[in-house]
PDB file of C-alpha atoms in Angstrom:
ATOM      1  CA  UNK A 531     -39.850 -47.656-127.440  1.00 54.00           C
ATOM      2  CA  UNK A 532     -38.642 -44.362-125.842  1.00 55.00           C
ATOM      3  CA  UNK A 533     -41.161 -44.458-123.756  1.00 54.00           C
ATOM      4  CA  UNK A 534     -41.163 -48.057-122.132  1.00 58.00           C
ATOM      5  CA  UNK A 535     -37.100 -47.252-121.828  1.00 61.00           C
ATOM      6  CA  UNK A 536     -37.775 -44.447-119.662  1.00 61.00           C
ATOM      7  CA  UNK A 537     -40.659 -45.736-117.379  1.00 55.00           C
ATOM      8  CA  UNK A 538     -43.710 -43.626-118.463  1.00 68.00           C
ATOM      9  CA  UNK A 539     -46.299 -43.680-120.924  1.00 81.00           C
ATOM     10  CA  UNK A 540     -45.859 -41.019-123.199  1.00 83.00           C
ATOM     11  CA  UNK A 541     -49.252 -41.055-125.379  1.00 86.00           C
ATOM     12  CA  UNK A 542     -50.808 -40.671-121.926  1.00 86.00           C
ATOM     13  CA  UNK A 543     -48.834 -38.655-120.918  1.00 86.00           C
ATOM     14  CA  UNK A 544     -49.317 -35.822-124.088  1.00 89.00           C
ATOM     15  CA  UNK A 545     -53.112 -36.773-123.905  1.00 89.00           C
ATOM     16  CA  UNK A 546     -53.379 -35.517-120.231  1.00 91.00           C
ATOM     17  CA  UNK A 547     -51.265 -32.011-121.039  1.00 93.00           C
ATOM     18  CA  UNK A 548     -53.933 -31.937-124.247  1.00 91.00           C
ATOM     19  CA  UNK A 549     -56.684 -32.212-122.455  1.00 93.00           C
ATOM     20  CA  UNK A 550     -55.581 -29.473-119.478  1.00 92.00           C
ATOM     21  CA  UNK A 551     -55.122 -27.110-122.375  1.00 92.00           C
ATOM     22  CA  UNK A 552     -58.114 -27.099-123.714  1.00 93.00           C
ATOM     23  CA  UNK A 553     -59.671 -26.967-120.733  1.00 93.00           C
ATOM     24  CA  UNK A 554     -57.945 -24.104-119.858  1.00 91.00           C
ATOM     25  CA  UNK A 555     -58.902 -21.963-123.325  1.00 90.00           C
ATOM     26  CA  UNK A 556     -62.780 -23.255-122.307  1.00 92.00           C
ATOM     27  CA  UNK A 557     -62.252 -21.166-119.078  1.00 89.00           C
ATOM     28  CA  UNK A 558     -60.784 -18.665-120.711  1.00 88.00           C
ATOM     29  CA  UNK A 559     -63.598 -17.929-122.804  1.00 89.00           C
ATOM     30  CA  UNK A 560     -65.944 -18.507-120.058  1.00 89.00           C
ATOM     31  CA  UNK A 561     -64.974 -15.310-117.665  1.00 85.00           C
ATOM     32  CA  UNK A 562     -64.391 -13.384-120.781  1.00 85.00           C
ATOM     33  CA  UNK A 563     -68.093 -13.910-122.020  1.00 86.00           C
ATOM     34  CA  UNK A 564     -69.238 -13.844-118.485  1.00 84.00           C
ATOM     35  CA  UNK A 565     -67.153 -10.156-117.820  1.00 83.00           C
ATOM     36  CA  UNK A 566     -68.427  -8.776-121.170  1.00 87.00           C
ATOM     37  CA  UNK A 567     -71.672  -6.960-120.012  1.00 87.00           C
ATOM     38  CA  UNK A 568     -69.849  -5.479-116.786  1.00 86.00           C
ATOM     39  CA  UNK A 569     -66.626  -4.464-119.167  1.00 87.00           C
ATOM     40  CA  UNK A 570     -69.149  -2.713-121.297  1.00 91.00           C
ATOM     41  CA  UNK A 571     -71.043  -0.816-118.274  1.00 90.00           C
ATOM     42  CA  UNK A 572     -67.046  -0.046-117.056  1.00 89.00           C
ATOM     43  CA  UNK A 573     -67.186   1.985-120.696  1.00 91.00           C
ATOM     44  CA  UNK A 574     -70.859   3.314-120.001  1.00 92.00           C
ATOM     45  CA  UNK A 575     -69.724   4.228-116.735  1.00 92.00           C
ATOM     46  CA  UNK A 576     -67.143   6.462-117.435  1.00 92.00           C
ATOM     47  CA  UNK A 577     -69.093   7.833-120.188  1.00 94.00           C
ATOM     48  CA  UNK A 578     -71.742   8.935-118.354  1.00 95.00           C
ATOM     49  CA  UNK A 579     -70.095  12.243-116.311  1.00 94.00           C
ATOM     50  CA  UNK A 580     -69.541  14.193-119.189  1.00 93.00           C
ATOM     51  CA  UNK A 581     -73.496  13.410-120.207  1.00 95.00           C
ATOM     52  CA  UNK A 582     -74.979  14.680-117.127  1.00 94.00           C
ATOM     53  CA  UNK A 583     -72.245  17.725-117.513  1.00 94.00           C
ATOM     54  CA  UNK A 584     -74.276  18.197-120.804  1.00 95.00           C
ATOM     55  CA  UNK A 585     -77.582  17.531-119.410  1.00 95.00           C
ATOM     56  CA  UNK A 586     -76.675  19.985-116.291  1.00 94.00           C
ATOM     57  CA  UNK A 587     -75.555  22.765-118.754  1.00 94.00           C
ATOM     58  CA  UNK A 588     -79.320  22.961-120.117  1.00 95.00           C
ATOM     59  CA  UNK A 589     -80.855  22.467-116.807  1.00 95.00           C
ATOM     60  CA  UNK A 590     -78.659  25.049-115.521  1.00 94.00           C
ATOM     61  CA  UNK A 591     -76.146  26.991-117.308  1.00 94.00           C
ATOM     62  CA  UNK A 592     -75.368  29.387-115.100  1.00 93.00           C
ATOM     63  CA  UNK A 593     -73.753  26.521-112.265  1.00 90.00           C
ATOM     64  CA  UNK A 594     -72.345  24.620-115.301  1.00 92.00           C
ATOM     65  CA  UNK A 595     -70.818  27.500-116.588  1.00 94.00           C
ATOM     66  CA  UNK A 596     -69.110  28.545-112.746  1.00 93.00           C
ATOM     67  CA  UNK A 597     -67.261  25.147-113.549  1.00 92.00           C
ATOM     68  CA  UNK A 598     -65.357  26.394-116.399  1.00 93.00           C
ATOM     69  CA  UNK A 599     -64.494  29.087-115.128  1.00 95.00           C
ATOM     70  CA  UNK A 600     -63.518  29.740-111.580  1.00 95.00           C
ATOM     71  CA  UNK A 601     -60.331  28.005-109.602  1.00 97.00           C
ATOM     72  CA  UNK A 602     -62.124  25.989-107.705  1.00 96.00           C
ATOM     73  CA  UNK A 603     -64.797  24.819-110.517  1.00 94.00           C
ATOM     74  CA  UNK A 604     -61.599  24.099-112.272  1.00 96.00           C
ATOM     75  CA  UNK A 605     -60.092  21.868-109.554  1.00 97.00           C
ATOM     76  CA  UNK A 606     -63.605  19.934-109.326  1.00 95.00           C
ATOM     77  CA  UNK A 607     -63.682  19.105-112.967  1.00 95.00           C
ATOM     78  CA  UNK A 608     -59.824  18.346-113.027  1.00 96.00           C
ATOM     79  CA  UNK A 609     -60.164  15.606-109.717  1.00 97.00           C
ATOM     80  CA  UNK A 610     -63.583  14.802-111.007  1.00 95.00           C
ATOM     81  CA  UNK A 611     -61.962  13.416-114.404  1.00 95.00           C
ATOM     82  CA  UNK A 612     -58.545  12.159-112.754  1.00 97.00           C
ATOM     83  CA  UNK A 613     -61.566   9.897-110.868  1.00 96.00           C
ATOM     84  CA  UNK A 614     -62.651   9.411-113.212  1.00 96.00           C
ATOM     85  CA  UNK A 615     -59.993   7.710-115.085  1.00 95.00           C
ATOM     86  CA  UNK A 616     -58.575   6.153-112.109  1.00 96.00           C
ATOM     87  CA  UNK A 617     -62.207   4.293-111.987  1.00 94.00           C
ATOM     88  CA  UNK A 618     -62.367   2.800-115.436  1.00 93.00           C
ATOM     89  CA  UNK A 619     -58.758   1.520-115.294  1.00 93.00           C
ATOM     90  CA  UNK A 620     -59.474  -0.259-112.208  1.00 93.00           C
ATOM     91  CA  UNK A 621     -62.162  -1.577-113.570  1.00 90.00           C
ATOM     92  CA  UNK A 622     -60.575  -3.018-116.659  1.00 88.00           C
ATOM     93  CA  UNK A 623     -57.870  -4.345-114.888  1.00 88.00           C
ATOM     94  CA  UNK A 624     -60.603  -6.269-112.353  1.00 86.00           C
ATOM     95  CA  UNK A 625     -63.021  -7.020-115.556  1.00 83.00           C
ATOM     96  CA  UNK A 626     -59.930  -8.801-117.247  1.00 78.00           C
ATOM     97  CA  UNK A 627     -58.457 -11.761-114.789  1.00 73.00           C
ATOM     98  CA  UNK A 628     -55.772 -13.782-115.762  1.00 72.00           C
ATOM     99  CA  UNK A 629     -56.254 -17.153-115.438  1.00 63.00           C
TER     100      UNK A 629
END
């Protein structure tokens, strides 16, 4: 009655909003199974430094070491891992879109 009083239909109307809902959550899960593989090689990713620093160390221990220990080796590491960082947030915050 409340609805032929005011003009609309409101069973449509509540069917329509339903309807764009779910819709949306299907999206929603959508990118986030399409992202999951690149959000995983965002973790690899910034994983992967500190393996080749391991690797590197028994390749050559000597050069590895001349990180640890000198200023400028120092400096390297320390902008190397603010990169780092700085890389895997950005990716995170690309990898995870709001919709």
């Amino acid at each position: 009655m409340a609805s032929h009083e005011s003009g609309g239909r409101l069973n449509e109307t509540v069917e329509r909003i339903a309807q764009s809902v779910l819709e949306l959550q299907r999206l929603e899960r959508k990118v986030m199974a399409e992202t999951a593989q690149a959000r995983k090689s965002a973790v690899y990713m910034a994983m992967a430094p500190a393996f080749i620093l391991v690797a590197y160390y028994f390749v050559e221990p000597k050069s590895t070491t001349l990180l640890f220990t000198t200023i400028i080796g120092q400096m390297l590491l320390a902008a190397a891992v603010v990169m780092n960082v700085v890389a895997y947030f950005w990716a995170r915050v690309i990898l995870n879109p709001e919709i």
